[in-house]
Structure formats: structure tokens, C-alpha cells
Amino acid sequence: MTSLIWYLYDFARKAWVDGFLDAKSKEEILDKPDRFRDFPVVIKENCIGCGSCTASCPSPGGVRLVRDEDTAEAEGLIYPVIDTAACIRCGFCAEVCPSTPKTLECGENHFIQEEFNIIPSKRKYIIDDYLCIKCDKCVDACEVGAIEEIDGRNVVNQAKCISCGKCLDACPVKGAMKGVYVNNLEEQKKIIKMTVDTLEKYIESKKDDLDNLPDDKLYLAEIKFKPIYDKALTILNDEEVVYEVLEDAINRLNIRVIIWDSDECKKCQLCIPDCPTGAISFDSEKDTIVRDDNKCLRCSICYQSCPFGAINYFLAKFNLDVDKCGEKVIHISVKTSPLAKARRR
Amino acid sequence: MFNSLKDIVRKSSIHVCLVNCGGCNGCDIEVVALLSPKYDLEQYGIYFHNNPREADVILVTGPVTDQWVDNLRRIYAKAPEPKIVVTLGACPQTGGVFGQEGGRVNAPVSDFIPVDAAVPGCPPRPDEILAAVLAVVPGAIAAKGRAQDKGED
């Protein structure tokens, strides 16, 4: 009997009447979960123009690098642009972006929040939510209880953190716990740019080997780490910071290398109007095509427009390692693009 | 009087035909999620048929493989006027992950049939699909229907 009364009472409630008269879903269906990756956000000023984002994008045309026109005061800014028609919201571009702070942000975890901390420290500890496996080893290791769980994610409370670095040692996942240097971002940017340029020059100097590379083989090379490290120290004289920035950047880098074969070039000039930044020009006096390295975005459009396969492009990845003699070396693996070869034949 | 009655009926009863032109099925699964109690698309008067003869709206997913080029045009021709085409996801707009160098896809869909609205994302969230269909379709059907009625008169 009572259950029947409760049943009838249910019909008398306002919520039931409202639901009956206006049977629509509630606003909550518009809520996106915190971990949902929406279209990446671009912060133009941080971009170093390395092209990692375009190389990592699985969807052709999802992310492009563009360059503003030069003005009288300053050179044009290089920055990535997300095409929402092609972007698949995977967040790879945000993950590979080597600039610190990141140029591309996708999801919540890449924000570096400036909060007050009384401990004078060069580092700021943040947890990369993409990589964190929630093993809570850092929570156990932390002596002051600065790592808290908020909305199911482990977060470092900057007000409590004493920058002891114990969480960094405890973390079993490489890169999930980050000690980011926040003081000298401009210098860090310069170091990364210098590293990218050096590695690119090195690969370009191995042009002859790369030309004879079979399609299904990787070209493997090694370059000494010491000269790059020494050069980086001249930009920023802090061994700890320089080493970490270099290691982090090198292991994440994934760049396109455009190599020009001037013997194959028929000087048809088809690539000149196709270049989005005007980096290619024709020198009529010397009868050669000139490419401005500083303007080049490594977008590989010239490679696609060249009908003679004179422009070759390679995908390069890097890994910092120790060789047999105990010396630090950078392993380089280069993959060829099959199209240019097929055209030449 | 008759036209306004037609408008009301067309707005409150939208019949949808889902066409997968060779995609990965991800967008189709998001559409299936729309049928779940949480989103419940029929409360908005949207009904699924998968039959172009009954459809007001053709939802196109996928990057249009070679086999689909003619079939897509045929499906579009079979739908009665007024008809709306909404594309879902990155594939029908640009080819998405399938539009690689040397790929055999014929995106965009707008090369073959007129497209009224495009929902970006890979795949789009169910609420994004719902919002797009509700924002575009009733007005577009009413407008197209009226233009067609005038043409017949």
C-alpha cells in the first residue's frame, strides 16, 4: 500500500511534471570531461619555427606553419595555425612541441601556472597529465605533502612545494614529472633553435649518403654531443639547465630536412610561387635558385611542387645516448621520402 | 497558412539518413551514441532511417573512396526535396588522416554534392553533432522548402 502511495506521490512532484511536459535533455550533455582534448590553442610568441608539430600531425594539413610579413621594425613572426577542418584533436602537436613554455596547448596539463613560492628555486615542478600513470609514488615520496589529487589528477601544490626533487627521482615514467626551469625562457628558446639548426646542417652535409639511401632503410648516424653542449653554454652559462633543456629537446625532436640537389634542378622556377614564405627566389645573374634558410619553414611544399625530384625531404628523429667509450652522442635516424626517388627514375 | 503549417511540421520531424563513405566508423559510433538515453535524439524530433527516400537530412561521414563517388551522387538524387547535407568529422572536409600522399580518397564531399553544414572534429562529440543539426537543419529545410514551393507554383 505504502509503495503505491509513494508511486502516486512521484507523479505529483514538480520535477516529474516538468519532465513530462518538456522532455528535453539537461544542459549537462554539453559538458566536456576535463581530459577531453579540444582543438589546440596556439600561443604565437613561444614558437621557434622548428616544424615538429607539422611533422607529427597524422592528418595532412591539420597544422601548418605560417610566417607573418616582415615589417620595418621586426622580422615576421613564425607560428603554427590549426585547420579545424583537418585537425583530429589528437594533441600530438602539443606533445612534441619542444619550446618551453609550449607554443601549442591541448588539454589542461600543459599550462604552467605562475604561483607564489617562498623557496628560491630555479625549477618548478609540474606533472604531465598525459604521461602520469597515477601510481602515487611521488605522493609517497613527497616529504611535505605538496602533491595533491584534484579531480582525479595529481597536481603539485606550488605553495607547499620545497623543490627538493624527490618526486622527480621517484617517478617511474620518463617525463611524467617535470622540473621546468622558469627563469631563463628566452635563452632556452635560443638553445633549442641552435640545436635544431646544428642537427639540420649535419644531416644536410651527409647529402651524398642520403641520396643513395634505399626507401625501406633508415640512415643512421651519430654526432658528438659535446660541441652542441659547449655552444649552448655560451648562450646560457648554467650546466644543469642547459643539459636538461638539450636532453629534453633532442629526445622529443622530430624534424623535416629539406635537401636541394642543384644538379637535378632544371630552373623551371615552379617552386618559387608555391613557397608560402617567399623563402625561394631566382638569382638571374648567377642563374641559380636561392633558398633563404632563415625564412624556410620546412613545410615541404616545394618538395611536392618540384616535377624533377630535385628537392628531397627526409624525416629525422634523434636520441641522446652514451656510446661505448662512455661519451655522450646523439643518435640520428633519417627516413627518406619515396616520392622524389620515384620521380627521378 | 499552409506554408507555415508545413514549416512547423518540417521543424519538428527531421528524418536523417546516415551515409558512411568509407570512413573509419568513428563518426557513425558517435551518431549511435546520440540514440542513447543521455542524448536521446528523438526527443528533438530527429529520426534515423538510413533510407534516402525518406530523408530530409543526409549525414555524410568518411573521405569518399572511389567506389562511393557515384553512389554518393545516387543517394543524394534519391532523397526528396527539400534536402540538407551535413558532413561529420574531418574526413568529408579534407580527407583527414586518410588524405595522405598517394591515398585513394576523393574528399571533399562538396566536390560531388552540395554541402549545407560541416561539423569539425575527429570524431565530433555527440552534443556537437546534435547542436549542428538543430542549428542548421530546421531553418534550412524551411527555407529550401519554401523556395521549392514557389518554384512549383
mmCIF file of C-alpha atoms in Angstrom, chain A residues 2 43 67 84 99-100 102 107 120 128 134 149 167 177 236 270 342:
data_model
loop_
_atom_site.group_PDB
_atom_site.id
_atom_site.type_symbol
_atom_site.label_atom_id
_atom_site.label_comp_id
_atom_site.label_asym_id
_atom_site.label_seq_id
_atom_site.Cartn_x
_atom_site.Cartn_y
_atom_site.Cartn_z
ATOM 1 C CA THR A 2 2.710 2.480 1.021
ATOM 2 C CA ILE A 43 50.489 30.865 -28.314
ATOM 3 C CA ARG A 67 55.137 33.425 -41.245
ATOM 4 C CA THR A 84 39.821 22.768 -37.754
ATOM 5 C CA SER A 99 59.523 25.061 -26.811
ATOM 6 C CA THR A 100 59.226 25.873 -23.124
ATOM 7 C CA LYS A 102 54.715 25.283 -25.090
ATOM 8 C CA GLY A 107 44.183 19.725 -22.737
ATOM 9 C CA PRO A 120 64.127 30.298 -4.126
ATOM 10 C CA ASP A 128 52.391 15.965 -17.135
ATOM 11 C CA LYS A 134 48.673 7.681 -11.151
ATOM 12 C CA GLU A 149 44.828 14.824 -6.016
ATOM 13 C CA CYS A 167 59.314 13.295 -6.722
ATOM 14 C CA MET A 177 57.212 14.512 -13.562
ATOM 15 C CA LEU A 236 73.380 30.316 -21.023
ATOM 16 C CA LEU A 270 57.805 26.281 -60.236
ATOM 17 C CA ALA A 342 60.279 7.537 -57.919
#
